[in-house]
Short mmCIF file of C-alpha atoms and ligand atoms in Angstrom, two decimals:
data_model
loop_
_atom_site.label_atom_id
_atom_site.label_comp_id
_atom_site.label_asym_id
_atom_site.label_seq_id
_atom_site.Cartn_x
_atom_site.Cartn_y
_atom_site.Cartn_z
CA MET Z 886 -8.97 25.94 39.65
CA ILE Z 887 -6.97 28.94 38.54
CA ARG Z 888 -5.62 29.31 35.03
CA LYS Z 889 -4.08 31.29 32.25
CA PRO Z 890 -5.34 30.55 28.61
CA MET Z 891 -2.64 29.34 26.24
CA ILE Z 892 -2.44 29.12 22.58
CA PHE Z 893 -0.95 26.33 20.67
CA ALA Z 894 0.96 27.70 17.81
CA ALA Z 895 0.52 24.66 15.38
CA THR Z 896 2.20 23.46 12.12
CA SER Z 897 1.19 20.73 9.83
CA ASP Z 898 4.42 18.73 9.27
CA LEU Z 899 5.80 16.23 6.73
CA SER Z 900 4.72 13.48 9.05
CA GLY Z 901 1.16 14.64 8.79
CA LYS Z 902 1.12 15.45 12.13
CA THR Z 903 -0.17 18.86 13.98
CA ARG Z 904 2.91 19.87 16.05
CA GLY Z 905 4.01 23.07 17.82
CA LYS Z 906 4.39 24.79 21.16
CA ALA Z 907 1.96 26.85 23.33
CA PHE Z 908 2.62 30.58 24.74
CA PRO Z 909 0.04 32.31 27.08
CA ALA Z 910 -2.89 33.87 25.27
CA ASP Z 911 -2.10 37.61 26.30
CA GLU Z 912 0.99 37.35 24.51
CA LEU Z 913 -0.75 36.97 21.34
CA ASN Z 914 0.44 40.25 19.65
CA LYS Z 915 4.25 39.73 20.53
CA ARG Z 916 4.12 36.13 19.41
CA ARG Z 917 2.30 37.56 15.83
CA GLU Z 918 5.53 39.40 15.49
CA ARG Z 919 8.42 37.12 16.75
CA GLY Z 920 6.70 33.82 16.88
CA MET Z 921 7.91 30.81 18.82
CA GLY Z 922 11.26 29.17 18.47
CA TRP Z 923 11.25 26.26 16.00
CA VAL Z 924 14.17 23.87 15.19
CA PRO Z 925 14.81 22.98 11.55
CA THR Z 926 15.22 19.31 12.61
CA ASN Z 927 11.78 18.83 13.86
CA VAL Z 928 10.85 18.43 10.40
CA GLN Z 929 12.62 14.81 10.69
CA ILE Z 930 10.42 13.68 13.59
CA THR Z 931 8.61 10.91 11.88
CA CYS Z 932 4.96 9.87 12.89
CA PHE Z 933 6.53 7.41 15.24
CA ASP Z 934 8.57 9.96 16.98
CA THR Z 935 11.80 8.73 15.67
CA ILE Z 936 14.34 11.38 13.98
CA ALA Z 937 15.24 10.72 10.48
CA ASP Z 938 18.73 11.58 9.26
CA SER Z 939 18.51 15.40 9.16
CA PRO Z 940 21.02 17.74 7.17
CA PHE Z 941 20.16 20.56 9.99
CA GLY Z 942 21.53 18.27 12.74
CA SER Z 943 21.12 20.39 16.12
CA PHE Z 944 21.89 23.93 13.98
CA GLY Z 945 19.75 26.63 13.05
CA ASP Z 946 16.43 28.34 14.40
CA LEU Z 947 13.15 29.20 12.94
CA ALA Z 948 10.11 31.02 14.10
CA LEU Z 949 6.73 29.47 14.19
CA ILE Z 950 4.42 32.46 13.82
CA PRO Z 951 0.65 32.30 14.52
CA ASP Z 952 -1.75 33.55 11.80
CA GLN Z 953 -4.73 35.02 13.60
CA SER Z 954 -6.96 34.29 10.69
CA ALA Z 955 -6.48 30.52 11.42
CA ASP Z 956 -7.60 30.79 15.00
CA VAL Z 957 -9.61 27.92 16.65
CA THR Z 958 -11.31 28.26 19.82
CA VAL Z 959 -13.88 25.74 20.87
CA ASP Z 960 -15.15 25.70 24.41
CA PHE Z 961 -16.94 22.19 24.65
CA GLU Z 962 -18.53 23.66 28.07
CA ASP Z 963 -17.92 20.33 29.51
CA GLY Z 964 -15.68 21.93 32.22
CA THR Z 965 -12.32 21.38 30.64
CA PRO Z 966 -10.57 24.38 29.28
CA PRO Z 967 -11.34 25.77 25.83
CA GLU Z 968 -9.30 24.15 23.22
CA ARG Z 969 -7.15 27.03 21.62
CA PHE Z 970 -4.66 26.60 18.68
CA MET Z 971 -3.73 28.59 15.71
CA LEU Z 972 -2.30 27.59 12.46
CA SER Z 973 1.22 28.73 12.08
CA ASP Z 974 3.64 29.59 9.31
CA ILE Z 975 7.40 28.59 9.62
CA ARG Z 976 9.85 31.36 8.80
CA THR Z 977 13.56 31.93 8.88
CA LEU Z 978 14.72 34.50 11.18
CA ASP Z 979 14.95 37.16 8.52
CA GLY Z 980 11.33 36.43 7.72
CA ARG Z 981 11.25 34.38 4.55
CA PRO Z 982 9.18 31.45 4.50
CA TRP Z 983 11.07 28.20 5.25
CA GLY Z 984 11.26 25.65 2.58
CA PHE Z 985 9.39 22.95 4.56
CA CYS Z 986 6.62 25.12 5.69
CA THR Z 987 3.89 22.75 4.37
CA ARG Z 988 1.37 25.93 4.46
CA SER Z 989 4.03 28.40 2.66
CA ILE Z 990 4.56 25.36 0.03
CA LEU Z 991 0.78 25.38 -0.41
CA ARG Z 992 0.67 29.17 -0.84
CA ALA Z 993 3.34 28.94 -3.56
CA ALA Z 994 1.34 26.17 -5.26
CA LEU Z 995 -1.74 28.22 -5.18
CA LEU Z 996 -0.17 31.30 -6.64
CA ARG Z 997 1.63 29.25 -9.80
CA LEU Z 998 -2.07 28.56 -10.20
CA LYS Z 999 -3.43 32.04 -10.07
CA GLU Z 1000 -0.31 33.28 -12.35
CA LEU Z 1001 -1.17 30.58 -14.88
CA SER Z 1002 -4.95 30.53 -15.03
CA ASP Z 1003 -6.29 33.39 -12.98
CA ALA Z 1004 -7.96 30.67 -11.01
CA ARG Z 1005 -8.57 30.45 -7.32
CA LEU Z 1006 -8.89 27.00 -5.96
CA LEU Z 1007 -11.83 26.12 -3.68
CA ALA Z 1008 -11.35 22.56 -1.76
CA ALA Z 1009 -13.24 20.45 0.37
CA PHE Z 1010 -11.59 17.30 2.45
CA GLU Z 1011 -14.11 14.39 3.14
CA HIS Z 1012 -12.38 12.43 6.30
CA GLU Z 1013 -12.90 8.76 6.95
CA PHE Z 1014 -11.85 7.45 10.59
CA GLN Z 1015 -12.57 4.81 12.80
CA PHE Z 1016 -13.41 4.55 16.63
CA ALA Z 1017 -10.39 2.50 17.80
CA GLY Z 1018 -12.31 1.50 21.00
CA GLY Z 1019 -15.46 0.17 18.34
CA SER Z 1020 -18.94 0.37 18.94
CA THR Z 1021 -21.12 -2.15 20.68
CA LEU Z 1022 -23.24 -2.92 17.46
CA PRO Z 1023 -21.39 -4.75 14.50
CA TYR Z 1024 -23.09 -4.95 10.80
CA GLN Z 1025 -23.73 -0.97 10.63
CA GLY Z 1026 -22.59 0.41 7.08
CA PHE Z 1027 -24.73 3.59 6.98
CA GLY Z 1028 -26.87 2.15 9.70
CA LEU Z 1029 -29.20 4.28 11.60
CA GLN Z 1030 -28.54 2.19 14.91
CA GLY Z 1031 -24.75 2.78 14.01
CA HIS Z 1032 -25.27 6.52 13.50
CA ALA Z 1033 -27.57 6.63 16.82
CA GLU Z 1034 -24.82 4.95 18.82
CA HIS Z 1035 -22.47 8.07 17.93
CA ALA Z 1036 -24.91 10.51 17.44
CA GLY Z 1037 -24.03 12.40 20.61
CA PHE Z 1038 -20.45 12.49 19.26
CA ALA Z 1039 -21.43 13.68 15.57
CA GLU Z 1040 -23.55 16.46 17.47
CA THR Z 1041 -20.76 17.72 19.45
CA LEU Z 1042 -18.32 17.60 16.86
CA SER Z 1043 -20.70 19.16 14.50
CA ALA Z 1044 -20.84 22.20 17.18
CA ALA Z 1045 -17.10 22.17 17.59
CA LEU Z 1046 -16.84 22.63 14.10
CA ASP Z 1047 -19.27 25.51 13.82
CA GLU Z 1048 -17.44 27.16 16.72
CA ALA Z 1049 -13.93 26.94 14.85
CA GLY Z 1050 -15.69 28.94 12.02
CA LEU Z 1051 -16.25 25.85 9.63
CA ARG Z 1052 -19.16 24.56 8.03
CA PRO Z 1053 -20.12 20.99 8.56
CA ASP Z 1054 -21.50 19.10 5.45
CA SER Z 1055 -22.37 15.66 6.49
CA PHE Z 1056 -21.49 12.97 9.08
CA ILE Z 1057 -21.88 9.39 7.76
CA CYS Z 1058 -21.75 5.84 9.76
CA GLU Z 1059 -19.61 4.67 6.76
CA TYR Z 1060 -19.29 1.09 5.22
CA GLY Z 1061 -16.35 -0.11 7.33
CA PRO Z 1062 -16.46 -1.56 10.93
CA ASP Z 1063 -16.78 1.54 13.28
CA GLN Z 1064 -15.80 3.78 10.55
CA PHE Z 1065 -17.19 7.27 9.93
CA GLU Z 1066 -16.71 10.11 7.84
CA VAL Z 1067 -16.94 13.64 8.44
CA THR Z 1068 -16.79 16.57 5.56
CA VAL Z 1069 -16.81 20.05 5.75
CA ALA Z 1070 -17.94 22.53 3.16
CA PRO Z 1071 -15.28 24.05 0.58
CA GLU Z 1072 -12.92 26.88 1.72
CA GLU Z 1073 -10.63 28.81 -0.47
CA GLY Z 1074 -6.90 28.08 -1.05
CA VAL Z 1075 -4.88 27.45 2.32
CA LYS Z 1076 -7.64 27.97 4.37
CA ALA Z 1077 -9.26 24.49 2.63
CA ALA Z 1078 -6.24 22.65 4.32
CA ASP Z 1079 -6.40 24.47 7.22
CA ALA Z 1080 -9.91 23.32 7.34
CA ALA Z 1081 -8.86 19.67 6.92
CA VAL Z 1082 -6.21 19.99 9.97
CA ILE Z 1083 -8.86 21.57 12.28
CA THR Z 1084 -11.36 18.75 11.21
CA ARG Z 1085 -9.19 15.93 12.10
CA GLU Z 1086 -7.86 17.62 15.32
CA LEU Z 1087 -11.46 18.33 16.53
CA THR Z 1088 -12.45 15.10 15.46
CA ARG Z 1089 -9.80 13.69 17.95
CA MET Z 1090 -10.59 15.95 20.84
CA THR Z 1091 -14.32 15.34 20.27
CA ALA Z 1092 -13.39 11.54 20.66
CA ARG Z 1093 -11.31 11.96 23.85
CA ARG Z 1094 -14.54 13.73 25.59
CA PHE Z 1095 -16.60 10.57 24.56
CA GLU Z 1096 -13.84 8.37 25.89
CA GLN Z 1097 -12.83 6.98 22.23
CA LYS Z 1098 -10.12 7.42 20.17
CA ALA Z 1099 -10.77 8.29 16.47
CA THR Z 1100 -7.81 6.83 14.09
CA PHE Z 1101 -7.30 8.35 10.72
CA THR Z 1102 -5.24 5.61 9.83
CA PRO Z 1103 -5.26 4.77 5.91
CA ILE Z 1104 -6.05 1.39 6.97
CA ARG Z 1105 -6.72 -0.72 9.91
CA ASP Z 1106 -7.42 -4.10 8.68
CA VAL Z 1107 -6.45 -5.31 5.30
CA ALA Z 1108 -9.30 -7.57 5.11
CA SER Z 1109 -11.61 -4.51 4.95
CA VAL Z 1110 -11.83 -1.15 3.57
CA GLY Z 1111 -9.37 1.64 4.26
CA ASN Z 1112 -9.78 5.39 5.59
CA GLY Z 1113 -9.57 7.61 2.54
CA VAL Z 1114 -9.32 11.34 2.43
CA HIS Z 1115 -10.79 12.50 -0.66
CA ILE Z 1116 -10.11 16.08 -1.89
CA HIS Z 1117 -13.00 17.84 -4.09
CA MET Z 1118 -11.48 20.79 -6.02
CA SER Z 1119 -12.90 23.37 -7.96
CA PHE Z 1120 -11.83 26.65 -9.42
CA MET Z 1121 -13.25 30.16 -9.20
CA GLY Z 1122 -12.42 33.18 -11.20
CA ASP Z 1123 -13.22 36.94 -10.65
CA HIS Z 1124 -16.69 36.45 -12.49
CA GLY Z 1125 -17.44 33.01 -11.31
CA PRO Z 1126 -16.95 29.38 -11.44
CA LEU Z 1127 -14.49 28.25 -13.87
CA THR Z 1128 -14.50 24.35 -13.60
CA TYR Z 1129 -17.35 23.61 -15.93
CA ASP Z 1130 -18.01 24.20 -19.32
CA ALA Z 1131 -21.12 22.75 -21.05
CA ALA Z 1132 -19.46 22.47 -24.39
CA GLY Z 1133 -16.59 20.28 -22.58
CA ALA Z 1134 -16.33 16.88 -22.92
CA HIS Z 1135 -18.22 15.52 -19.47
CA GLY Z 1136 -18.51 19.41 -18.57
CA LEU Z 1137 -14.90 20.01 -18.13
CA SER Z 1138 -13.59 23.16 -18.83
CA PRO Z 1139 -10.49 23.62 -20.78
CA LEU Z 1140 -8.74 24.79 -17.38
CA THR Z 1141 -10.42 21.59 -15.53
CA ALA Z 1142 -9.12 19.24 -18.35
CA ALA Z 1143 -5.91 20.47 -18.40
CA PHE Z 1144 -5.11 20.31 -14.95
CA ALA Z 1145 -6.68 16.70 -14.30
CA ALA Z 1146 -4.39 15.65 -17.09
CA GLY Z 1147 -1.56 17.14 -15.29
CA VAL Z 1148 -2.66 15.47 -12.03
CA LEU Z 1149 -2.95 12.17 -14.03
CA LYS Z 1150 0.25 12.29 -15.64
CA TYR Z 1151 2.24 13.20 -12.27
CA MET Z 1152 0.22 11.06 -10.18
CA ASP Z 1153 2.51 8.29 -9.65
CA SER Z 1154 5.39 10.62 -8.64
CA ILE Z 1155 3.34 12.77 -6.26
CA LEU Z 1156 1.87 9.59 -4.30
CA ALA Z 1157 4.34 9.73 -2.05
CA LEU Z 1158 3.23 13.00 -0.72
CA THR Z 1159 -0.55 12.40 -0.77
CA ALA Z 1160 -0.45 8.41 0.39
CA PRO Z 1161 2.88 9.04 2.38
CA SER Z 1162 2.86 5.63 4.89
CA VAL Z 1163 3.70 2.36 4.41
CA ILE Z 1164 0.09 1.07 4.97
CA SER Z 1165 -1.26 3.40 2.36
CA TYR Z 1166 -0.40 1.06 -0.36
CA GLU Z 1167 -2.40 -1.68 1.29
CA ARG Z 1168 -5.53 0.77 0.94
CA LEU Z 1169 -4.56 1.60 -2.72
CA THR Z 1170 -5.58 -1.84 -4.26
CA PRO Z 1171 -8.22 -2.44 -6.60
CA HIS Z 1172 -11.96 -3.05 -5.64
CA ARG Z 1173 -11.30 -1.19 -2.35
CA TRP Z 1174 -12.85 1.85 -3.62
CA SER Z 1175 -9.80 3.53 -3.18
CA ALA Z 1176 -7.77 4.35 -6.10
CA ALA Z 1177 -5.13 2.09 -7.89
CA TYR Z 1178 -4.60 3.53 -11.64
CA ASN Z 1179 -4.22 7.12 -12.90
CA ASN Z 1180 -7.54 7.49 -14.46
CA LEU Z 1181 -10.30 10.14 -14.59
CA GLY Z 1182 -13.62 8.12 -14.08
CA LEU Z 1183 -17.21 9.56 -14.30
CA GLN Z 1184 -18.49 8.92 -11.09
CA ASP Z 1185 -16.51 6.03 -10.58
CA ARG Z 1186 -15.47 5.62 -6.84
CA GLU Z 1187 -12.27 3.31 -7.75
CA ALA Z 1188 -11.00 6.10 -10.00
CA SER Z 1189 -8.12 8.21 -8.54
CA LEU Z 1190 -9.64 11.16 -9.80
CA ARG Z 1191 -13.18 11.34 -10.28
CA ILE Z 1192 -15.93 13.82 -11.94
CA CYS Z 1193 -18.38 14.16 -9.19
CA PRO Z 1194 -22.04 14.18 -9.76
CA VAL Z 1195 -24.12 17.28 -10.04
CA THR Z 1196 -27.73 17.40 -8.75
CA ALA Z 1197 -28.45 21.03 -9.92
CA LYS Z 1198 -30.61 21.88 -12.71
CA ASP Z 1199 -29.87 25.38 -13.93
CA PRO Z 1200 -26.63 26.51 -15.70
CA ASP Z 1201 -25.25 28.80 -12.96
CA ALA Z 1202 -25.83 26.10 -9.98
CA ILE Z 1203 -24.31 23.49 -12.20
CA ALA Z 1204 -21.01 25.53 -12.74
CA ARG Z 1205 -21.01 26.10 -8.75
CA GLN Z 1206 -21.69 22.59 -7.94
CA PHE Z 1207 -19.38 20.98 -10.41
CA ASN Z 1208 -15.92 19.70 -9.04
CA ILE Z 1209 -13.42 16.91 -9.46
CA GLU Z 1210 -12.35 14.69 -6.69
CA TYR Z 1211 -8.55 12.99 -5.52
CA ARG Z 1212 -9.00 9.97 -3.96
CA ALA Z 1213 -5.54 8.53 -3.71
CA ALA Z 1214 -5.04 10.66 -0.49
CA ASP Z 1215 -4.92 9.65 3.24
CA ALA Z 1216 -4.27 11.52 6.50
CA ALA Z 1217 -0.86 10.15 6.80
CA ALA Z 1218 -0.26 13.35 4.59
CA SER Z 1219 -0.22 16.88 5.76
CA PRO Z 1220 -3.26 18.51 4.08
CA HIS Z 1221 -1.38 21.28 2.72
CA LEU Z 1222 1.53 19.17 1.12
CA ALA Z 1223 -1.04 16.92 -0.25
CA LEU Z 1224 -2.86 19.65 -1.92
CA ALA Z 1225 0.16 21.42 -3.06
CA ALA Z 1226 1.50 18.31 -4.78
CA ILE Z 1227 -1.96 18.10 -6.47
CA VAL Z 1228 -2.16 21.87 -7.48
CA HIS Z 1229 1.50 21.61 -8.82
CA ALA Z 1230 0.58 18.64 -10.84
CA GLY Z 1231 -2.17 20.55 -12.07
CA CYS Z 1232 -0.30 23.54 -13.02
CA GLN Z 1233 2.29 21.44 -15.18
CA GLY Z 1234 -1.01 20.12 -16.91
CA ILE Z 1235 -1.82 23.87 -17.83
CA GLU Z 1236 1.59 24.63 -18.69
CA GLU Z 1237 2.30 21.63 -20.73
CA SER Z 1238 -1.03 22.31 -22.48
CA LEU Z 1239 -1.87 18.82 -21.98
CA ALA Z 1240 -5.05 17.46 -23.75
CA ALA Z 1241 -8.32 16.48 -21.80
CA PRO Z 1242 -7.80 12.97 -20.54
CA GLN Z 1243 -9.82 10.15 -21.71
CA VAL Z 1244 -12.68 9.55 -19.35
CA THR Z 1245 -13.10 6.04 -17.82
CA GLU Z 1246 -16.22 4.11 -16.92
CA GLU Z 1247 -15.00 0.72 -16.77
CA ASP Z 1248 -12.90 -1.63 -14.33
CA LEU Z 1249 -9.22 -1.15 -15.11
CA SER Z 1250 -7.92 -4.14 -13.07
CA LEU Z 1251 -9.53 -6.34 -15.59
CA LEU Z 1252 -7.03 -4.85 -18.58
CA SER Z 1253 -3.94 -6.46 -18.88
CA ALA Z 1254 -0.38 -4.67 -18.52
CA ALA Z 1255 -0.21 -4.16 -21.97
CA GLU Z 1256 -3.65 -2.84 -22.67
CA LEU Z 1257 -3.24 -0.43 -19.75
CA GLU Z 1258 -0.23 0.52 -21.09
CA GLN Z 1259 -1.28 0.80 -24.70
CA ARG Z 1260 -4.20 3.20 -23.16
CA GLY Z 1261 -1.92 5.50 -21.26
CA PHE Z 1262 -2.78 4.02 -17.56
CA VAL Z 1263 -0.08 3.22 -15.16
CA ARG Z 1264 -0.77 1.03 -12.21
CA LEU Z 1265 0.07 3.58 -9.22
CA PRO Z 1266 2.97 2.20 -7.10
CA GLU Z 1267 2.41 -0.67 -4.89
CA THR Z 1268 4.78 0.23 -2.02
CA LEU Z 1269 6.09 3.34 -0.10
CA GLU Z 1270 9.47 2.48 -1.45
CA ASP Z 1271 8.38 2.27 -5.19
CA ALA Z 1272 6.41 5.69 -4.75
CA LEU Z 1273 9.39 7.49 -3.11
CA GLN Z 1274 11.68 6.19 -5.91
CA ARG Z 1275 9.44 7.60 -8.26
CA PHE Z 1276 8.86 11.07 -6.62
CA ALA Z 1277 12.81 11.32 -5.99
CA ALA Z 1278 13.47 10.43 -9.89
CA ASN Z 1279 11.09 12.63 -11.38
CA LYS Z 1280 12.83 16.18 -11.44
CA VAL Z 1281 9.97 18.04 -12.75
CA VAL Z 1282 8.15 17.04 -9.58
CA THR Z 1283 11.22 17.69 -7.13
CA GLY Z 1284 11.90 20.97 -9.02
CA TRP Z 1285 8.21 22.14 -7.62
CA PHE Z 1286 9.98 22.44 -4.05
CA ASP Z 1287 13.09 23.86 -2.18
CA PRO Z 1288 16.43 22.27 -3.68
CA ASP Z 1289 16.64 19.92 -0.53
CA PHE Z 1290 13.16 19.27 -0.14
CA ALA Z 1291 12.99 15.77 -1.87
CA ALA Z 1292 16.40 14.29 -0.13
CA VAL Z 1293 14.85 15.33 3.32
CA TYR Z 1294 11.35 14.17 2.68
CA VAL Z 1295 12.96 10.89 1.24
CA ALA Z 1296 14.97 10.33 4.53
CA HIS Z 1297 12.10 11.12 6.53
CA LYS Z 1298 10.03 8.44 5.14
CA THR Z 1299 12.71 6.24 4.94
CA ALA Z 1300 13.30 6.23 8.64
CA GLU Z 1301 9.59 5.86 9.10
CA ALA Z 1302 9.59 2.83 7.10
CA ALA Z 1303 12.53 1.08 9.11
CA PHE Z 1304 10.55 1.68 12.39
CA VAL Z 1305 7.96 -0.73 11.16
CA GLN Z 1306 10.00 -2.85 8.72
CA ASP Z 1307 10.35 -5.83 10.82
CA MET Z 1308 6.78 -5.89 11.58
CA ASP Z 1309 4.16 -7.96 9.96
CA THR Z 1310 1.30 -6.29 8.25
CA ALA Z 1311 -1.36 -6.52 11.43
CA GLN Z 1312 1.92 -5.07 13.42
CA LYS Z 1313 2.35 -2.22 11.03
CA CYS Z 1314 -1.56 -1.44 10.59
CA ALA Z 1315 -1.65 -1.27 14.78
CA ALA Z 1316 1.50 1.16 15.17
CA TYR Z 1317 -0.07 3.33 12.10
CA GLU Z 1318 -3.48 3.26 14.17
CA ASP Z 1319 -1.81 4.34 17.36
CA ALA Z 1320 0.10 7.38 15.23
CA TYR Z 1321 -2.51 8.71 13.34
N1 LIG M 2627 -13.30 3.87 1.94
C1 LIG M 2627 -12.63 4.17 0.76
C2 LIG M 2627 -11.48 4.68 0.50
O1 LIG M 2627 -10.49 4.08 1.00
C3 LIG M 2627 -13.97 5.09 0.21
C4 LIG M 2627 -15.41 4.87 0.27
C5 LIG M 2627 -16.15 6.01 -0.24
O2 LIG M 2627 -16.29 6.06 -1.51
O3 LIG M 2627 -16.41 6.75 0.51
O4 LIG M 2627 -10.93 5.70 0.18
MG1 MG M 2628 -16.47 7.72 2.24
#
């Protein structure tokens, strides 16, 4: 068959979906300058393809500008055309970053971090997902046979990630039914969130070639575990890593301590951005190994922020390996927006010179409400509605974004919630399984 190669200019939008438009590859130079036409109201397309109230209506034009440094070309060598997409920025017609472009929002957060601390952020996203088409073998948590059944998939996906310039780290037959986890090595700054988008999309593209569907829905069945997105973060300065300090409590450097304290202080108000679906709150409950309180845990998989273990022995290697992990995120969130919210919260902690958080090594669900309050912990929002209210009410948090951002975001999420409001929990889960 004759064919003319195309490139899909992609944006990770407020719904956490990757959307965009394709153009002929031989017009890349033109498109890098002029972009592809984009419409402001597209930002209100929910994950169910309904359109939320939009202040933009049918007006306005934007440009979707492909970024050649975020080019993905993967030839699966299965007779289908190579997959080709390029992460893109949304700019106004006079060339400024648009206030709802998630990549630009993340870039601004990273610039704030750099200005405050001279640190660059390294991040790695762990993604859990499930095969919607199932497996033939039940009871395979971490099982060799569970892995073997999908080993062809794992190897094709790893090759695809390699071709996209990412470094596959691990592939795990996870605990939940038909659940797997894919992780790539850390990348710096915006590239880390780009890598998360690329990982999700290549996982879906690989699954299709195996006649499967991979779903990253936050939770598929409330009787079982959810699909988390765990974001590992560390800081790099001009002279080496800045995350670890042997003299700090539990190895936290002053920078990491203040950053973590900010993330914890603002976590209940940023949850609407990191765990943004209606069913995200079915996952964020105690004893599901997700996150239910705003605590920094030492190697605790129920903590919303976790100090990860280090296996290295010499001081330099420890400093490179040491990282903290944000666990209250899922794949309904754009990785760029989730990371931006976390970085801004951390920056806020640095600006406010917050003291190092107390580190927990206990089950907080056993504490009474009074004990939690006395020790400064909050139960994270238990519904999307509550999370949105706390986001919109926190003027420090909404102040990190474009002046119209909070209102538009809340309208977007309200329309998404309206789509599922008359469904029971199982139907909601099924709808989100289809959407993500
Ligand atoms: N599935 C859990 C979650 O929803 C995480 C399990 C793990 O620690 O890998 O976050
Ligand atoms: Mg996992």
